[in-house]
Coordinates of C-alpha atoms and ligand atoms in Angstrom, one line a residue:
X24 CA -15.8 9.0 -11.4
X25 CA -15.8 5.7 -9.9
X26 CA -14.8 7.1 -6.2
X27 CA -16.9 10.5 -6.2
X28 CA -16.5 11.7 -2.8
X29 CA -14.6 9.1 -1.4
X30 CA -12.3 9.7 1.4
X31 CA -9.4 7.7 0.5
X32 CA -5.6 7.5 3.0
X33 CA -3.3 6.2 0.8
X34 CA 0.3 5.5 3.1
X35 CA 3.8 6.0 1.7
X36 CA 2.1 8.0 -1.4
X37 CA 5.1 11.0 -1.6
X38 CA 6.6 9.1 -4.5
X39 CA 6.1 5.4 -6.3
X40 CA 3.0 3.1 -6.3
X41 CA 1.5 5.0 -3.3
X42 CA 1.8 8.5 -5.2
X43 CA 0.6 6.6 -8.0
X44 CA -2.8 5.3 -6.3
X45 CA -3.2 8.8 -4.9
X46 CA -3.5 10.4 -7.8
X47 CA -5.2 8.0 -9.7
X48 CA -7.8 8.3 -6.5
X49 CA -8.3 11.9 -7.1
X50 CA -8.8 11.5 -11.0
X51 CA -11.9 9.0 -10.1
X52 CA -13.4 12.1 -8.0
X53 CA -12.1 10.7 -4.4
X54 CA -10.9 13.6 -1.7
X55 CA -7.5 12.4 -1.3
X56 CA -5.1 11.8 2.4
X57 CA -1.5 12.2 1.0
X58 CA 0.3 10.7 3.7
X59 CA 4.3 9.9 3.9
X60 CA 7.2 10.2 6.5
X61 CA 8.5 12.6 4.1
X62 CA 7.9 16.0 3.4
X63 CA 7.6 14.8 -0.6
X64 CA 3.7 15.1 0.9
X65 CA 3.4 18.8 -0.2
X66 CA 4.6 17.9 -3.9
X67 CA 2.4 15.4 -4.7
X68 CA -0.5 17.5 -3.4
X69 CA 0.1 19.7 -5.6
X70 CA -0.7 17.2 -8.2
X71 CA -4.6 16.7 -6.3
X72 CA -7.2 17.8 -8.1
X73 CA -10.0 17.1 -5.9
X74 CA -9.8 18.4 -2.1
X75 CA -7.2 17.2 -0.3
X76 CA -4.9 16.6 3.3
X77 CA -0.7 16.2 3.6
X78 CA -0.2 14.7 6.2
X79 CA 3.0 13.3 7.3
X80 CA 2.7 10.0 9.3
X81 CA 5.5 7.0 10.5
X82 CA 2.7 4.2 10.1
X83 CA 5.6 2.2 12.4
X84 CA 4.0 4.7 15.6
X85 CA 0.5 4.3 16.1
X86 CA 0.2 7.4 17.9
X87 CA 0.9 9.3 14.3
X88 CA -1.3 6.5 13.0
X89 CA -4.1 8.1 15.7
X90 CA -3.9 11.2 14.5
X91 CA -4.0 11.4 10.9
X92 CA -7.5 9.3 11.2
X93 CA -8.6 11.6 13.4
X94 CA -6.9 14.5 11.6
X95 CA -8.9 13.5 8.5
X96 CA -12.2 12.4 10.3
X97 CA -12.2 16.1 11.9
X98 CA -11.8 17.6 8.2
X99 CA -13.5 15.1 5.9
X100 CA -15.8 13.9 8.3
X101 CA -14.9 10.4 7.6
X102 CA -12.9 7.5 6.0
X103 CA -14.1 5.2 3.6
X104 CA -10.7 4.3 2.0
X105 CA -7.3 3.3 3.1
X106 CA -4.3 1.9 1.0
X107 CA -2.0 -0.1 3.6
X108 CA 1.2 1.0 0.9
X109 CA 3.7 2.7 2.6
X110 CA 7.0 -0.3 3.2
X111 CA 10.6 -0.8 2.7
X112 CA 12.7 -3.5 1.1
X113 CA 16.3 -3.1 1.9
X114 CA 18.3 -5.9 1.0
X115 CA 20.1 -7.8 3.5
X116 CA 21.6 -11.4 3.8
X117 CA 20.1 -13.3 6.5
X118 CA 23.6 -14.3 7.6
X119 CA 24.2 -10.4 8.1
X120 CA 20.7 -9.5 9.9
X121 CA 21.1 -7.6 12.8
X122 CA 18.3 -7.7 15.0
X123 CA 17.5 -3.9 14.1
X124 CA 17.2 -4.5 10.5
X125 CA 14.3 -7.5 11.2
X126 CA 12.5 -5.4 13.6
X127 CA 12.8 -1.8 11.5
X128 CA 11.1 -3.8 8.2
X129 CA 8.6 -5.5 10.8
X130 CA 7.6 -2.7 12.3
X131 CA 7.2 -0.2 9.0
X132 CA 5.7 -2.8 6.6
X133 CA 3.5 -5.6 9.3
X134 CA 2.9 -3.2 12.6
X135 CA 2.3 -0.1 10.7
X136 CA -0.4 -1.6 8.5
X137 CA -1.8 -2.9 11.9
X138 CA -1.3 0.4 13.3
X139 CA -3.0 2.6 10.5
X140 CA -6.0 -0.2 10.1
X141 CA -6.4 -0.2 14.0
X142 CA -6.4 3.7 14.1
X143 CA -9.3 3.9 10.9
X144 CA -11.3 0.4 11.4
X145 CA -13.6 2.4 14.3
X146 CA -14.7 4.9 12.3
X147 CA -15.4 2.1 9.3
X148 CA -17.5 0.0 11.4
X149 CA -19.4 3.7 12.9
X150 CA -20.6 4.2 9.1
X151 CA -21.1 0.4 8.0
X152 CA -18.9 0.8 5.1
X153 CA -15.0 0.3 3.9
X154 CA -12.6 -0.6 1.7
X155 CA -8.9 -1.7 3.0
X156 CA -6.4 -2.3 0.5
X157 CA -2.9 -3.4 1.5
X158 CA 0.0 -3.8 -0.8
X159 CA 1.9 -6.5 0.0
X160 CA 4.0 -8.4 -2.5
X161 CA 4.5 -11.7 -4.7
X162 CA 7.9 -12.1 -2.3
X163 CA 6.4 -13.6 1.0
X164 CA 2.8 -13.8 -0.2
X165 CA 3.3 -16.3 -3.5
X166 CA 7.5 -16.8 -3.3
X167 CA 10.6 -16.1 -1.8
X168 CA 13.6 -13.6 -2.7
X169 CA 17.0 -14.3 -1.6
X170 CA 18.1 -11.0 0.8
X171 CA 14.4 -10.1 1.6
X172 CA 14.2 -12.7 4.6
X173 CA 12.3 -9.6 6.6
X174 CA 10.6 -7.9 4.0
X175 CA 9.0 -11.6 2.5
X176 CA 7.7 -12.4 6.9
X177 CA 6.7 -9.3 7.0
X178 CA 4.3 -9.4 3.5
X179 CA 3.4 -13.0 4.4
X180 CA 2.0 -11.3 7.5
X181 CA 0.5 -8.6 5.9
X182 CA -1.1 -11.8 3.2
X183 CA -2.5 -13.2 6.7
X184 CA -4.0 -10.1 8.1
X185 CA -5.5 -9.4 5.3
X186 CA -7.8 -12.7 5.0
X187 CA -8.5 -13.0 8.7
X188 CA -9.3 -9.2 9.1
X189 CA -11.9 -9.5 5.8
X190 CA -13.5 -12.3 7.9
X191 CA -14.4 -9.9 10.9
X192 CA -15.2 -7.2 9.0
X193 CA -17.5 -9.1 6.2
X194 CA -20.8 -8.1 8.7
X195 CA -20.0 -4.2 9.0
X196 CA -19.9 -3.8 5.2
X197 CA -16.1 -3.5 4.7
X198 CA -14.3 -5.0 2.4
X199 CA -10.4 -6.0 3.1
X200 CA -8.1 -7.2 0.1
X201 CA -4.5 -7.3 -1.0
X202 CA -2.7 -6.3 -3.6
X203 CA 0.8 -8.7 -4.7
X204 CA 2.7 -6.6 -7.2
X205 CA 6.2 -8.1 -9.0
X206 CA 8.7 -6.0 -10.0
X207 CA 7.2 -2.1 -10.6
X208 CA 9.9 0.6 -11.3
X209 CA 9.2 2.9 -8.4
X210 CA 12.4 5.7 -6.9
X211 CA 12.5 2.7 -4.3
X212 CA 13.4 -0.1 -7.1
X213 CA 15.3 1.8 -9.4
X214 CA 18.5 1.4 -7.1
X215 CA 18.9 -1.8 -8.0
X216 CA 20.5 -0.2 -11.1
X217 CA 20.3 -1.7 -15.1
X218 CA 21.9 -4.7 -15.0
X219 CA 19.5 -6.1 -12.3
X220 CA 16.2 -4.3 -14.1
X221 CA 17.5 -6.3 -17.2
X222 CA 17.4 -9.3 -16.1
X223 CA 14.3 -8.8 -14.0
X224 CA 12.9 -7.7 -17.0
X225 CA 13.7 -10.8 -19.2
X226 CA 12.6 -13.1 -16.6
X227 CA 9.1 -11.8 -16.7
X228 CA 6.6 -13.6 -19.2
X229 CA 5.2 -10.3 -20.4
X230 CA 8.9 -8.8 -20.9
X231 CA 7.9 -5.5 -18.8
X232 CA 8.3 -4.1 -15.7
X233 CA 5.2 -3.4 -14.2
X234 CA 4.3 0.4 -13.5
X235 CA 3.0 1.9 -10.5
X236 CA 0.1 2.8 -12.8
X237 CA -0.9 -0.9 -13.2
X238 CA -1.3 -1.3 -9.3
X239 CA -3.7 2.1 -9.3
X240 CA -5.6 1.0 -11.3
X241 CA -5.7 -2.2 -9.5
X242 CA -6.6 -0.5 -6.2
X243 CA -9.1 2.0 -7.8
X244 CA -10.9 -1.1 -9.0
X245 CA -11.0 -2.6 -4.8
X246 CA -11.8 0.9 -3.6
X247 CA -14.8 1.0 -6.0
X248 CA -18.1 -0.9 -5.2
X249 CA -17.4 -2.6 -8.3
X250 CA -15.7 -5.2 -6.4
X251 CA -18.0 -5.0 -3.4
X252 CA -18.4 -8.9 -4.2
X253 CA -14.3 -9.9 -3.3
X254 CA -13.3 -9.6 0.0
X255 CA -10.0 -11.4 1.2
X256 CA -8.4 -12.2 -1.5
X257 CA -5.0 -11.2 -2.7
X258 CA -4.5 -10.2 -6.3
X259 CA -0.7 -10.8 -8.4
X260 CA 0.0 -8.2 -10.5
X261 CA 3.0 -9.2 -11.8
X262 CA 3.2 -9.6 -15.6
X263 CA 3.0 -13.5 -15.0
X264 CA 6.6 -13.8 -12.9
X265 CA 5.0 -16.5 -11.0
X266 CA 2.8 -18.2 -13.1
X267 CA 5.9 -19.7 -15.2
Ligands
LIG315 P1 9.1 3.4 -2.6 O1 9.4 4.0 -4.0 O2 10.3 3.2 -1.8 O3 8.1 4.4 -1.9 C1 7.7 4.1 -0.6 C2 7.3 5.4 0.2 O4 7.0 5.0 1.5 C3 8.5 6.3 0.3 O5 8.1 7.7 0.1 C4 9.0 6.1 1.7 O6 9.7 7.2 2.2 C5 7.7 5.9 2.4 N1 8.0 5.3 3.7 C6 9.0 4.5 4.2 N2 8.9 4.3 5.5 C7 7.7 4.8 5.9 C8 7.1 4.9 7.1 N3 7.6 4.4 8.2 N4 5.9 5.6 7.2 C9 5.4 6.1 6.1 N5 6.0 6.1 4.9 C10 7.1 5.5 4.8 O7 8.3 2.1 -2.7 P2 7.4 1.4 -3.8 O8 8.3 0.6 -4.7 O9 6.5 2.4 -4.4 O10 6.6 0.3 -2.9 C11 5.4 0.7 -2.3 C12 4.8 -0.6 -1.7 O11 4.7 -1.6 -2.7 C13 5.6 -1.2 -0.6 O12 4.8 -1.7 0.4 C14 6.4 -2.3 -1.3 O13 6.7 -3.4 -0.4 C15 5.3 -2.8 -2.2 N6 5.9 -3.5 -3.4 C16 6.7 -2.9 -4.3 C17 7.2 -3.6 -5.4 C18 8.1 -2.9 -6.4 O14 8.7 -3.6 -7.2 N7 8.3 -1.6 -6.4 C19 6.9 -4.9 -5.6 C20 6.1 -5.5 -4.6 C21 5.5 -4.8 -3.6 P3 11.4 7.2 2.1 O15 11.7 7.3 0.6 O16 11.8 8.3 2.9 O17 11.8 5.8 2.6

């Protein structure tokens, strides 16, 4: 029970590595915000053992942003955890990026984990302790990917928020880090369809996919005061893909 009592937000949880952190947060005895654009919300909370919110939230509008902190401050009584996770990857050549596309994966995946951090940091700093976890990715943070111009600015950026924002929060006791996954299967991945997962799959040193179960375990780790030491840093998870 490494998070007993927690509050933990995790973003973008209704299905993939989000649901996967969620629940893996409730298993270690944290009260759990399942929070998603979609309605999938009210299934995984069924899965939540400990107490628990739905909430749905757009992190790309900081006015739901606003609310669910203050949604779960009025219930909970405060925050202690929030997993930046919720982001989209749709694949695009550069050549045929409309300005719409750049600003939609800008605005879900580098704005909303401004928006969300901006709308829990206050209460963080009110109780001298946090943990901020955002999952960015090894595209952006560690390499490029052909078709992800957007998606690898927008993790770069969320790579750069991460290490400035650990430096102003260091004296109020809250610790900001990253996650950089490589390839997970996740609903969101699996479109890419066999051929692509197959050769994903052989390119990777340990000759797996990763699963979202990997990254929660990850993240349970950087919500725990067992890493109250790191602060900043961004950690691959990747099954070595960029290591070769
Ligand atoms: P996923 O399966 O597509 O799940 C993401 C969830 O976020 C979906 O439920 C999605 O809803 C939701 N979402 C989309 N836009 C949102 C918004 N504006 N506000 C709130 N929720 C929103 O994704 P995943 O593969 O689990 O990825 C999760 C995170 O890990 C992302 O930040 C991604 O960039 C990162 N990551 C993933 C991989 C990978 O290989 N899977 C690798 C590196 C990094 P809809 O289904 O309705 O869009």
């Amino acid at each position: 029970m490494k998070l007993k009592d927690r509050v933990a937000i995790v973003t973008g949880s209704g299905q993939g590595i989000g649901k996967a952190i969620a629940l893996a947060f409730s298993r270690e005895g944290a009260r759990v915000v399942v929070s998603d654009i979609t309605d999938k919300i009210y299934e995984v909370q069924k899965e939540i053992k400990t107490e628990s919110l739905a909430i749905k939230c757009d992190v790309s509008k900081m006015e739901d942003a606003k609310k669910m902190a203050d949604e779960v401050v009025s219930k909970f009584g405060r925050i202690d955890i929030l997993v930046n996770n919720a982001g989209i990857y749709p694949f695009k050549p550069f050549l045929e990026m409309s300005e719409s596309d750049w600003d939609k994966v800008i605005n879900v995946n580098l704005k909303g984990t401004f928006n969300c951090t901006k709308a829990v940091v206050p209460y963080m700093v009110k109780q001298r302790y946090g943990k901020i976890i955002n999952i960015t990715s090894i595209a952006g943070t560690v390499v490029g990917f052909p078709q992800l111009v957007h998606y690898c600015a927008s993790k770069a950026g969320q790579t750069g928020f991460t290490r400035a924002l650990a430096l102003e929060l260091a004296p109020f006791n809250i610790n900001v880090n990253a996650i950089a996954p490589g390839p997970i299967v996740t609903p969101g991945t699996q479109v890419l369809g066999n051929e692509a997962y197959e050769n994903f799959r052989r390119a990777i040193p340990l000759q797996r996919w990763g699963e979202p179960e990997d990254i929660a375990n990850l993240a349970v780790f950087l919500a725990s005061d067992e890493s109250k030491n790191i602060t900043g840093q961004v950690i691959v998870s990747d099954g070595g893909y960029v290591t070769q």
